[in-house]
């Protein structure tokens, strides 16, 4: 069957920006033209995209799907379904599962489950260290052969600078990207939220900005030492943004991501001991939020990822100190990011770079709208008004601090391999 996406504003930064028609055949883009393509026969689906934006598929570089091991929080199927509902055609799945993804067997399993689910693609991220224990490197060659593009000890920061150096050296040799969760554990361990006035008022232990930026600076130094590409995960502080900006000025092979909660909320969201506002790194001050927005605007921060981290009420419906870190993000990321465009921090073109083109470039995959390319694409309505309703999430996680928030815009169609895997119901 053919699909014709008609009269959408096609935005593929550096390639196309204009009102175009896209014809899809056998899972591939057959034509992109201003004129309506000529076709024969009736077996065609026409998607009227007037007023909508058509982009290369959105890619979320940082998600936690809890399979294998914690399927009561999320499965690969529910996570991939949530992804396409949020407009994502691909996600990078972090390795802190049980067993940890430090082997080709677990990588194969994840890929098999993703294929069986049939929604978004998964690019599994392998562990830097075996069992995420920070002691012995995983078998990078095996992981690479099995289909891994990046390695990370996300959630369990690599303490040893020597191990991190070796990880960067080996990763460079095998063409793998190192994604670093930057956290100096000794500085962070007695805290459960951002260090500052709100923590003092609530009587909660604080995590200083330096717990992140000290580690960011170390890993930048190690990336410069080894010449290995380094991607810094979930940037939350002004000092980290400054360090990354300076590193880029020096030509260091460093890229960075932040998540919608860091440019939308501040530590004020923790008031009332709201465990849905607890994540690692924590929500920071208004000054940090401004710095993150500026870092996105000036290109210091390349990527918007979600750090989608589903938890159940068992982990969240407890005292703040004991609650697990993390919030779900796949189904709120696009509207929250579109607000950056509405508020003038980013152009639509820049947003598409941060949610699609840059993640693809950084992990080393093709993602361009051109004839012959695989038809992974997202159709966005930037204008419809709605409210976040976590009860309707396809994710099994309900842990969002954004429930009830008024939002504007979102995905209306998601196509993976030329197949419509999500279509928003029209009222
Ligand atoms: O908030 C977080 N949740 N931060 C992490 O580093 C890990 C993640 C998780 O796996 O829940
Ligand atoms: Zn994470």
GROMACS .gro file of C-alpha atoms and ligand atoms in nm:
model
  439
    1UNK     CA    1   0.000   0.000   0.000
    2UNK     CA    2   0.106   0.357  -0.075
    3UNK     CA    3   0.080   0.648   0.165
    4UNK     CA    4   0.071   1.009   0.050
    5UNK     CA    5   0.137   1.277   0.310
    6UNK     CA    6  -0.016   1.578   0.144
    7UNK     CA    7   0.070   1.947   0.174
    8UNK     CA    8   0.257   1.935   0.507
    9UNK     CA    9   0.535   2.175   0.601
   10UNK     CA   10   0.829   1.941   0.570
   11UNK     CA   11   1.118   2.042   0.796
   12UNK     CA   12   1.439   1.844   0.765
   13UNK     CA   13   1.708   2.089   0.883
   14UNK     CA   14   1.986   2.142   0.632
   15UNK     CA   15   1.783   1.960   0.368
   16UNK     CA   16   1.423   2.076   0.323
   17UNK     CA   17   1.186   2.340   0.457
   18UNK     CA   18   0.873   2.385   0.253
   19UNK     CA   19   0.522   2.270   0.174
   20UNK     CA   20   0.573   1.928   0.016
   21UNK     CA   21   0.404   1.598  -0.061
   22UNK     CA   22   0.572   1.280   0.051
   23UNK     CA   23   0.489   0.952  -0.119
   24UNK     CA   24   0.573   0.635   0.072
   25UNK     CA   25   0.598   0.296  -0.094
   26UNK     CA   26   0.710  -0.037   0.052
   27UNK     CA   27   0.834   0.127   0.370
   28UNK     CA   28   1.054   0.374   0.187
   29UNK     CA   29   1.019   0.735   0.082
   30UNK     CA   30   0.947   0.717  -0.290
   31UNK     CA   31   0.910   1.086  -0.370
   32UNK     CA   32   0.921   1.427  -0.205
   33UNK     CA   33   0.775   1.686  -0.437
   34UNK     CA   34   0.597   2.018  -0.448
   35UNK     CA   35   0.367   1.888  -0.717
   36UNK     CA   36   0.126   1.613  -0.621
   37UNK     CA   37   0.280   1.281  -0.725
   38UNK     CA   38   0.109   1.090  -1.000
   39UNK     CA   39  -0.005   0.747  -0.891
   40UNK     CA   40  -0.224   0.477  -1.029
   41UNK     CA   41  -0.469   0.248  -0.853
   42UNK     CA   42  -0.677   0.291  -0.540
   43UNK     CA   43  -0.457   0.130  -0.282
   44UNK     CA   44  -0.332   0.454  -0.136
   45UNK     CA   45  -0.386   0.621   0.195
   46UNK     CA   46  -0.388   0.999   0.187
   47UNK     CA   47  -0.291   1.186   0.502
   48UNK     CA   48  -0.399   1.549   0.476
   49UNK     CA   49  -0.114   1.739   0.641
   50UNK     CA   50  -0.215   2.099   0.563
   51UNK     CA   51  -0.119   2.311   0.869
   52UNK     CA   52   0.091   2.027   1.009
   53UNK     CA   53   0.469   1.982   1.031
   54UNK     CA   54   0.637   1.673   0.890
   55UNK     CA   55   0.980   1.588   1.031
   56UNK     CA   56   1.229   1.303   1.023
   57UNK     CA   57   1.131   1.063   1.304
   58UNK     CA   58   1.198   1.199   1.652
   59UNK     CA   59   1.464   1.011   1.846
   60UNK     CA   60   1.481   0.993   2.225
   61UNK     CA   61   1.841   0.919   2.318
   62UNK     CA   62   1.773   0.842   2.681
   63UNK     CA   63   1.497   0.616   2.806
   64UNK     CA   64   1.464   0.344   3.065
   65UNK     CA   65   1.247   0.054   2.953
   66UNK     CA   66   1.237  -0.183   3.244
   67UNK     CA   67   1.254  -0.511   3.055
   68UNK     CA   68   1.422  -0.746   3.129
   69UNK     CA   69   1.369  -0.760   3.502
   70UNK     CA   70   1.122  -0.493   3.610
   71UNK     CA   71   0.826  -0.557   3.382
   72UNK     CA   72   0.585  -0.439   3.650
   73UNK     CA   73   0.712  -0.084   3.578
   74UNK     CA   74   0.732  -0.096   3.197
   75UNK     CA   75   0.782  -0.352   2.926
   76UNK     CA   76   0.951  -0.303   2.593
   77UNK     CA   77   0.609  -0.317   2.433
   78UNK     CA   78   0.447  -0.054   2.657
   79UNK     CA   79   0.755   0.169   2.640
   80UNK     CA   80   0.776   0.152   2.261
   81UNK     CA   81   0.404   0.220   2.233
   82UNK     CA   82   0.440   0.522   2.462
   83UNK     CA   83   0.730   0.635   2.243
   84UNK     CA   84   0.529   0.641   1.920
   85UNK     CA   85   0.240   0.815   2.099
   86UNK     CA   86   0.490   1.084   2.190
   87UNK     CA   87   0.608   1.109   1.829
   88UNK     CA   88   0.930   0.909   1.869
   89UNK     CA   89   1.027   0.659   1.602
   90UNK     CA   90   1.341   0.546   1.788
   91UNK     CA   91   1.461   0.533   2.146
   92UNK     CA   92   1.794   0.448   2.307
   93UNK     CA   93   1.731   0.209   2.596
   94UNK     CA   94   1.960   0.243   2.897
   95UNK     CA   95   2.122  -0.073   3.033
   96UNK     CA   96   2.010  -0.062   3.400
   97UNK     CA   97   1.779  -0.359   3.359
   98UNK     CA   98   1.801  -0.695   3.536
   99UNK     CA   99   2.013  -0.855   3.406
  100UNK     CA  100   2.208  -0.546   3.310
  101UNK     CA  101   2.265  -0.503   2.937
  102UNK     CA  102   2.636  -0.574   2.942
  103UNK     CA  103   2.621  -0.865   2.696
  104UNK     CA  104   2.522  -0.956   2.345
  105UNK     CA  105   2.253  -1.190   2.481
  106UNK     CA  106   2.065  -0.911   2.657
  107UNK     CA  107   2.112  -0.680   2.357
  108UNK     CA  108   1.968  -0.948   2.126
  109UNK     CA  109   1.676  -1.002   2.362
  110UNK     CA  110   1.590  -0.631   2.368
  111UNK     CA  111   1.608  -0.605   1.989
  112UNK     CA  112   1.389  -0.913   1.951
  113UNK     CA  113   1.126  -0.778   2.191
  114UNK     CA  114   1.124  -0.440   2.013
  115UNK     CA  115   1.069  -0.607   1.680
  116UNK     CA  116   0.788  -0.821   1.821
  117UNK     CA  117   0.622  -0.510   1.969
  118UNK     CA  118   0.632  -0.338   1.629
  119UNK     CA  119   0.615   0.023   1.748
  120UNK     CA  120   0.935   0.229   1.788
  121UNK     CA  121   1.283   0.106   1.707
  122UNK     CA  122   1.520   0.053   1.997
  123UNK     CA  123   1.890   0.124   1.994
  124UNK     CA  124   2.010  -0.058   2.305
  125UNK     CA  125   2.278   0.114   2.509
  126UNK     CA  126   2.533  -0.126   2.656
  127UNK     CA  127   2.682  -0.094   3.003
  128UNK     CA  128   3.029   0.061   3.038
  129UNK     CA  129   3.111  -0.173   3.324
  130UNK     CA  130   3.002  -0.529   3.386
  131UNK     CA  131   2.690  -0.529   3.604
  132UNK     CA  132   2.717  -0.146   3.623
  133UNK     CA  133   2.955  -0.211   3.911
  134UNK     CA  134   3.223   0.031   3.797
  135UNK     CA  135   3.498  -0.230   3.817
  136UNK     CA  136   3.556  -0.419   3.491
  137UNK     CA  137   3.470  -0.296   3.141
  138UNK     CA  138   3.199  -0.482   2.950
  139UNK     CA  139   3.290  -0.660   2.627
  140UNK     CA  140   3.259  -0.360   2.396
  141UNK     CA  141   3.334  -0.565   2.085
  142UNK     CA  142   3.050  -0.811   2.157
  143UNK     CA  143   2.811  -0.526   2.233
  144UNK     CA  144   2.902  -0.346   1.912
  145UNK     CA  145   2.860  -0.665   1.708
  146UNK     CA  146   2.518  -0.719   1.866
  147UNK     CA  147   2.397  -0.376   1.754
  148UNK     CA  148   2.485  -0.138   2.037
  149UNK     CA  149   2.576   0.219   1.931
  150UNK     CA  150   2.661   0.364   2.272
  151UNK     CA  151   2.770   0.260   2.620
  152UNK     CA  152   2.672   0.415   2.953
  153UNK     CA  153   2.663   0.342   3.325
  154UNK     CA  154   2.361   0.574   3.353
  155UNK     CA  155   2.223   0.574   3.705
  156UNK     CA  156   2.552   0.437   3.841
  157UNK     CA  157   2.817   0.700   3.762
  158UNK     CA  158   3.165   0.567   3.692
  159UNK     CA  159   3.365   0.660   4.002
  160UNK     CA  160   3.707   0.560   3.879
  161UNK     CA  161   3.869   0.815   3.648
  162UNK     CA  162   4.099   0.542   3.521
  163UNK     CA  163   3.809   0.315   3.426
  164UNK     CA  164   3.643   0.608   3.249
  165UNK     CA  165   3.964   0.680   3.062
  166UNK     CA  166   3.985   0.317   2.950
  167UNK     CA  167   3.615   0.317   2.854
  168UNK     CA  168   3.670   0.621   2.632
  169UNK     CA  169   3.980   0.466   2.472
  170UNK     CA  170   3.810   0.134   2.395
  171UNK     CA  171   3.486   0.300   2.286
  172UNK     CA  172   3.678   0.518   2.043
  173UNK     CA  173   3.851   0.211   1.901
  174UNK     CA  174   3.521   0.033   1.844
  175UNK     CA  175   3.328   0.337   1.719
  176UNK     CA  176   3.101   0.347   2.024
  177UNK     CA  177   2.975   0.661   2.192
  178UNK     CA  178   3.021   0.701   2.569
  179UNK     CA  179   2.717   0.857   2.737
  180UNK     CA  180   2.811   0.982   3.081
  181UNK     CA  181   2.586   1.020   3.381
  182UNK     CA  182   2.798   1.288   3.549
  183UNK     CA  183   2.771   1.272   3.925
  184UNK     CA  184   3.032   1.290   4.198
  185UNK     CA  185   2.878   1.038   4.436
  186UNK     CA  186   3.053   1.150   4.754
  187UNK     CA  187   2.913   1.500   4.708
  188UNK     CA  188   2.567   1.378   4.614
  189UNK     CA  189   2.501   1.083   4.840
  190UNK     CA  190   2.350   1.254   5.142
  191UNK     CA  191   2.104   1.450   4.928
  192UNK     CA  192   1.761   1.377   4.783
  193UNK     CA  193   1.691   1.707   4.607
  194UNK     CA  194   1.871   2.022   4.493
  195UNK     CA  195   2.078   2.190   4.763
  196UNK     CA  196   1.928   2.531   4.837
  197UNK     CA  197   1.652   2.721   5.008
  198UNK     CA  198   1.372   2.480   4.918
  199UNK     CA  199   1.565   2.181   5.059
  200UNK     CA  200   1.635   2.375   5.379
  201UNK     CA  201   1.269   2.470   5.421
  202UNK     CA  202   1.156   2.112   5.358
  203UNK     CA  203   1.425   1.969   5.584
  204UNK     CA  204   1.564   1.751   5.307
  205UNK     CA  205   1.928   1.677   5.231
  206UNK     CA  206   2.065   1.868   4.934
  207UNK     CA  207   2.268   1.776   4.626
  208UNK     CA  208   2.494   2.068   4.525
  209UNK     CA  209   2.538   2.177   4.163
  210UNK     CA  210   2.903   2.082   4.198
  211UNK     CA  211   2.808   1.714   4.232
  212UNK     CA  212   2.725   1.732   3.862
  213UNK     CA  213   2.971   1.990   3.730
  214UNK     CA  214   3.278   1.835   3.897
  215UNK     CA  215   3.203   1.512   3.711
  216UNK     CA  216   3.122   1.697   3.387
  217UNK     CA  217   3.462   1.868   3.403
  218UNK     CA  218   3.642   1.541   3.475
  219UNK     CA  219   3.481   1.365   3.183
  220UNK     CA  220   3.546   1.655   2.947
  221UNK     CA  221   3.913   1.638   3.051
  222UNK     CA  222   3.918   1.263   2.983
  223UNK     CA  223   3.750   1.309   2.645
  224UNK     CA  224   4.014   1.567   2.554
  225UNK     CA  225   4.289   1.336   2.680
  226UNK     CA  226   4.170   1.042   2.474
  227UNK     CA  227   4.014   1.224   2.179
  228UNK     CA  228   3.707   1.005   2.227
  229UNK     CA  229   3.352   1.134   2.170
  230UNK     CA  230   3.166   1.197   2.494
  231UNK     CA  231   2.795   1.265   2.533
  232UNK     CA  232   2.691   1.420   2.862
  233UNK     CA  233   2.350   1.303   2.984
  234UNK     CA  234   2.077   1.510   3.152
  235UNK     CA  235   2.250   1.845   3.205
  236UNK     CA  236   2.082   2.033   3.489
  237UNK     CA  237   2.316   2.307   3.616
  238UNK     CA  238   2.455   2.642   3.503
  239UNK     CA  239   2.811   2.531   3.579
  240UNK     CA  240   2.775   2.222   3.356
  241UNK     CA  241   2.641   2.434   3.070
  242UNK     CA  242   2.936   2.673   3.109
  243UNK     CA  243   3.188   2.387   3.115
  244UNK     CA  244   3.039   2.226   2.802
  245UNK     CA  245   3.026   2.559   2.620
  246UNK     CA  246   3.396   2.618   2.694
  247UNK     CA  247   3.490   2.263   2.597
  248UNK     CA  248   3.314   2.302   2.264
  249UNK     CA  249   3.497   2.631   2.204
  250UNK     CA  250   3.823   2.440   2.247
  251UNK     CA  251   3.704   2.183   1.994
  252UNK     CA  252   3.654   1.897   2.241
  253UNK     CA  253   3.448   1.609   2.090
  254UNK     CA  254   3.172   1.667   2.343
  255UNK     CA  255   2.793   1.673   2.300
  256UNK     CA  256   2.521   1.714   2.560
  257UNK     CA  257   2.154   1.659   2.632
  258UNK     CA  258   1.901   1.794   2.876
  259UNK     CA  259   1.543   1.687   2.951
  260UNK     CA  260   1.215   1.880   2.941
  261UNK     CA  261   1.182   1.886   3.322
  262UNK     CA  262   1.507   2.080   3.356
  263UNK     CA  263   1.397   2.359   3.120
  264UNK     CA  264   1.036   2.360   3.246
  265UNK     CA  265   1.042   2.316   3.625
  266UNK     CA  266   1.253   2.421   3.922
  267UNK     CA  267   1.307   2.271   4.267
  268UNK     CA  268   0.990   2.452   4.374
  269UNK     CA  269   0.801   2.155   4.225
  270UNK     CA  270   0.921   1.946   4.522
  271UNK     CA  271   0.700   2.148   4.765
  272UNK     CA  272   0.451   1.917   4.932
  273UNK     CA  273   0.719   1.645   4.922
  274UNK     CA  274   0.605   1.556   4.572
  275UNK     CA  275   0.787   1.235   4.485
  276UNK     CA  276   0.688   1.286   4.119
  277UNK     CA  277   0.933   1.578   4.122
  278UNK     CA  278   1.217   1.357   4.244
  279UNK     CA  279   1.477   1.254   3.990
  280UNK     CA  280   1.851   1.231   3.950
  281UNK     CA  281   1.996   1.484   3.878
  282UNK     CA  282   1.740   1.685   4.074
  283UNK     CA  283   1.532   1.982   3.959
  284UNK     CA  284   1.744   2.291   4.017
  285UNK     CA  285   1.701   2.666   4.075
  286UNK     CA  286   1.543   2.919   3.838
  287UNK     CA  287   1.895   3.041   3.753
  288UNK     CA  288   1.994   2.691   3.641
  289UNK     CA  289   1.676   2.655   3.438
  290UNK     CA  290   1.760   2.981   3.259
  291UNK     CA  291   2.114   2.857   3.190
  292UNK     CA  292   1.979   2.529   3.046
  293UNK     CA  293   1.743   2.724   2.818
  294UNK     CA  294   2.034   2.947   2.709
  295UNK     CA  295   2.248   2.640   2.648
  296UNK     CA  296   1.978   2.498   2.423
  297UNK     CA  297   1.939   2.827   2.239
  298UNK     CA  298   2.310   2.881   2.169
  299UNK     CA  299   2.378   2.519   2.068
  300UNK     CA  300   2.578   2.420   2.377
  301UNK     CA  301   2.313   2.155   2.447
  302UNK     CA  302   2.260   1.950   2.131
  303UNK     CA  303   1.977   1.720   2.230
  304UNK     CA  304   1.647   1.707   2.416
  305UNK     CA  305   1.605   1.357   2.561
  306UNK     CA  306   1.353   1.248   2.820
  307UNK     CA  307   1.531   1.023   3.072
  308UNK     CA  308   1.193   0.844   3.073
  309UNK     CA  309   1.208   0.652   3.402
  310UNK     CA  310   0.885   0.470   3.486
  311UNK     CA  311   0.829   0.361   3.844
  312UNK     CA  312   0.524   0.210   4.014
  313UNK     CA  313   0.342   0.333   4.323
  314UNK     CA  314   0.552   0.090   4.527
  315UNK     CA  315   0.855   0.310   4.462
  316UNK     CA  316   0.683   0.649   4.453
  317UNK     CA  317   0.402   0.634   4.711
  318UNK     CA  318   0.648   0.651   5.002
  319UNK     CA  319   0.831   0.917   5.206
  320UNK     CA  320   1.031   1.155   4.985
  321UNK     CA  321   1.367   1.031   5.113
  322UNK     CA  322   1.284   0.672   5.021
  323UNK     CA  323   1.118   0.738   4.684
  324UNK     CA  324   1.290   0.622   4.366
  325UNK     CA  325   1.439   0.878   4.129
  326UNK     CA  326   1.281   0.939   3.794
  327UNK     CA  327   0.977   1.053   3.598
  328UNK     CA  328   0.813   0.937   3.277
  329UNK     CA  329   0.864   1.163   2.978
  330UNK     CA  330   0.789   1.000   2.644
  331UNK     CA  331   0.433   1.129   2.620
  332UNK     CA  332   0.497   1.485   2.737
  333UNK     CA  333   0.835   1.567   2.583
  334UNK     CA  334   0.718   1.705   2.249
  335UNK     CA  335   0.454   1.949   2.380
  336UNK     CA  336   0.689   2.069   2.656
  337UNK     CA  337   0.964   2.119   2.397
  338UNK     CA  338   0.729   2.295   2.153
  339UNK     CA  339   0.680   2.553   2.429
  340UNK     CA  340   1.045   2.651   2.381
  341UNK     CA  341   0.947   2.749   2.026
  342UNK     CA  342   0.633   2.935   2.140
  343UNK     CA  343   0.839   3.119   2.402
  344UNK     CA  344   1.105   3.217   2.150
  345UNK     CA  345   1.400   3.015   2.285
  346UNK     CA  346   1.424   2.793   1.976
  347UNK     CA  347   1.307   2.802   1.616
  348UNK     CA  348   1.111   2.502   1.488
  349UNK     CA  349   1.414   2.411   1.280
  350UNK     CA  350   1.634   2.405   1.591
  351UNK     CA  351   1.379   2.197   1.778
  352UNK     CA  352   1.380   1.936   1.500
  353UNK     CA  353   1.758   1.930   1.521
  354UNK     CA  354   1.753   1.868   1.896
  355UNK     CA  355   1.484   1.601   1.887
  356UNK     CA  356   1.576   1.423   1.565
  357UNK     CA  357   1.879   1.524   1.359
  358UNK     CA  358   2.134   1.569   1.637
  359UNK     CA  359   2.052   1.245   1.823
  360UNK     CA  360   2.081   1.060   1.489
  361UNK     CA  361   2.418   1.218   1.411
  362UNK     CA  362   2.551   1.160   1.763
  363UNK     CA  363   2.462   0.790   1.774
  364UNK     CA  364   2.555   0.745   1.410
  365UNK     CA  365   2.234   0.658   1.228
  366UNK     CA  366   2.075   0.788   0.907
  367UNK     CA  367   1.771   1.009   0.952
  368UNK     CA  368   1.710   1.217   0.643
  369UNK     CA  369   1.395   1.267   0.439
  370UNK     CA  370   1.500   1.176   0.086
  371UNK     CA  371   1.391   0.933  -0.184
  372UNK     CA  372   1.511   0.583  -0.102
  373UNK     CA  373   1.536   0.648   0.274
  374UNK     CA  374   1.340   0.440   0.523
  375UNK     CA  375   1.014   0.618   0.600
  376UNK     CA  376   1.051   0.698   0.971
  377UNK     CA  377   0.871   1.024   1.026
  378UNK     CA  378   0.665   1.227   1.266
  379UNK     CA  379   0.373   1.455   1.185
  380UNK     CA  380   0.323   1.732   1.438
  381UNK     CA  381   0.026   1.956   1.498
  382UNK     CA  382   0.184   2.255   1.672
  383UNK     CA  383  -0.147   2.418   1.762
  384UNK     CA  384  -0.395   2.188   1.934
  385UNK     CA  385  -0.464   2.257   2.297
  386UNK     CA  386  -0.490   1.979   2.554
  387UNK     CA  387  -0.403   1.883   2.909
  388UNK     CA  388  -0.160   1.620   3.030
  389UNK     CA  389  -0.363   1.324   3.149
  390UNK     CA  390  -0.141   1.053   3.293
  391UNK     CA  391  -0.436   0.812   3.315
  392UNK     CA  392  -0.426   0.797   2.934
  393UNK     CA  393  -0.053   0.727   2.905
  394UNK     CA  394   0.045   0.417   2.712
  395UNK     CA  395   0.345   0.391   2.942
  396UNK     CA  396   0.279   0.188   3.256
  397UNK     CA  397   0.440   0.471   3.455
  398UNK     CA  398   0.215   0.744   3.595
  399UNK     CA  399   0.499   0.927   3.767
  400UNK     CA  400   0.483   1.269   3.605
  401UNK     CA  401   0.492   1.611   3.771
  402UNK     CA  402   0.308   1.751   3.467
  403UNK     CA  403  -0.032   1.587   3.522
  404UNK     CA  404  -0.313   1.835   3.452
  405UNK     CA  405  -0.080   2.089   3.290
  406UNK     CA  406  -0.220   2.275   2.988
  407UNK     CA  407  -0.012   2.200   2.680
  408UNK     CA  408  -0.016   2.298   2.315
  409UNK     CA  409   0.079   2.081   2.019
  410UNK     CA  410   0.204   1.728   1.983
  411UNK     CA  411   0.241   1.434   1.748
  412UNK     CA  412  -0.061   1.339   1.539
  413UNK     CA  413   0.098   1.064   1.329
  414UNK     CA  414   0.409   0.854   1.378
  415UNK     CA  415   0.537   0.634   1.097
  416UNK     CA  416   0.804   0.369   1.142
  417UNK     CA  417   0.931   0.183   0.834
  418UNK     CA  418   0.650   0.343   0.636
  419UNK     CA  419   0.380   0.205   0.866
  420UNK     CA  420   0.143   0.425   1.067
  421UNK     CA  421   0.217   0.311   1.424
  422UNK     CA  422   0.037   0.601   1.591
  423UNK     CA  423  -0.248   0.814   1.478
  424UNK     CA  424  -0.411   1.064   1.707
  425UNK     CA  425  -0.782   1.021   1.741
  426UNK     CA  426  -0.964   1.321   1.604
  427UNK     CA  427  -1.232   1.465   1.832
  428LIG     O1  428   1.602   0.984   3.776
  428LIG     C1  429   1.667   0.889   3.737
  428LIG     N1  430   1.609   0.770   3.711
  428LIG     N2  431   1.799   0.901   3.722
  428LIG     C2  432   1.878   0.798   3.695
  428LIG     O2  433   1.996   0.818   3.688
  428LIG     C3  434   1.822   0.663   3.680
  428LIG     C4  435   1.680   0.666   3.645
  428LIG     C5  436   1.610   0.534   3.665
  428LIG     O3  437   1.659   0.433   3.613
  428LIG     O4  438   1.503   0.532   3.727
  429LIG    ZN1  439   1.874   0.791   3.287
   0.00000   0.00000   0.00000
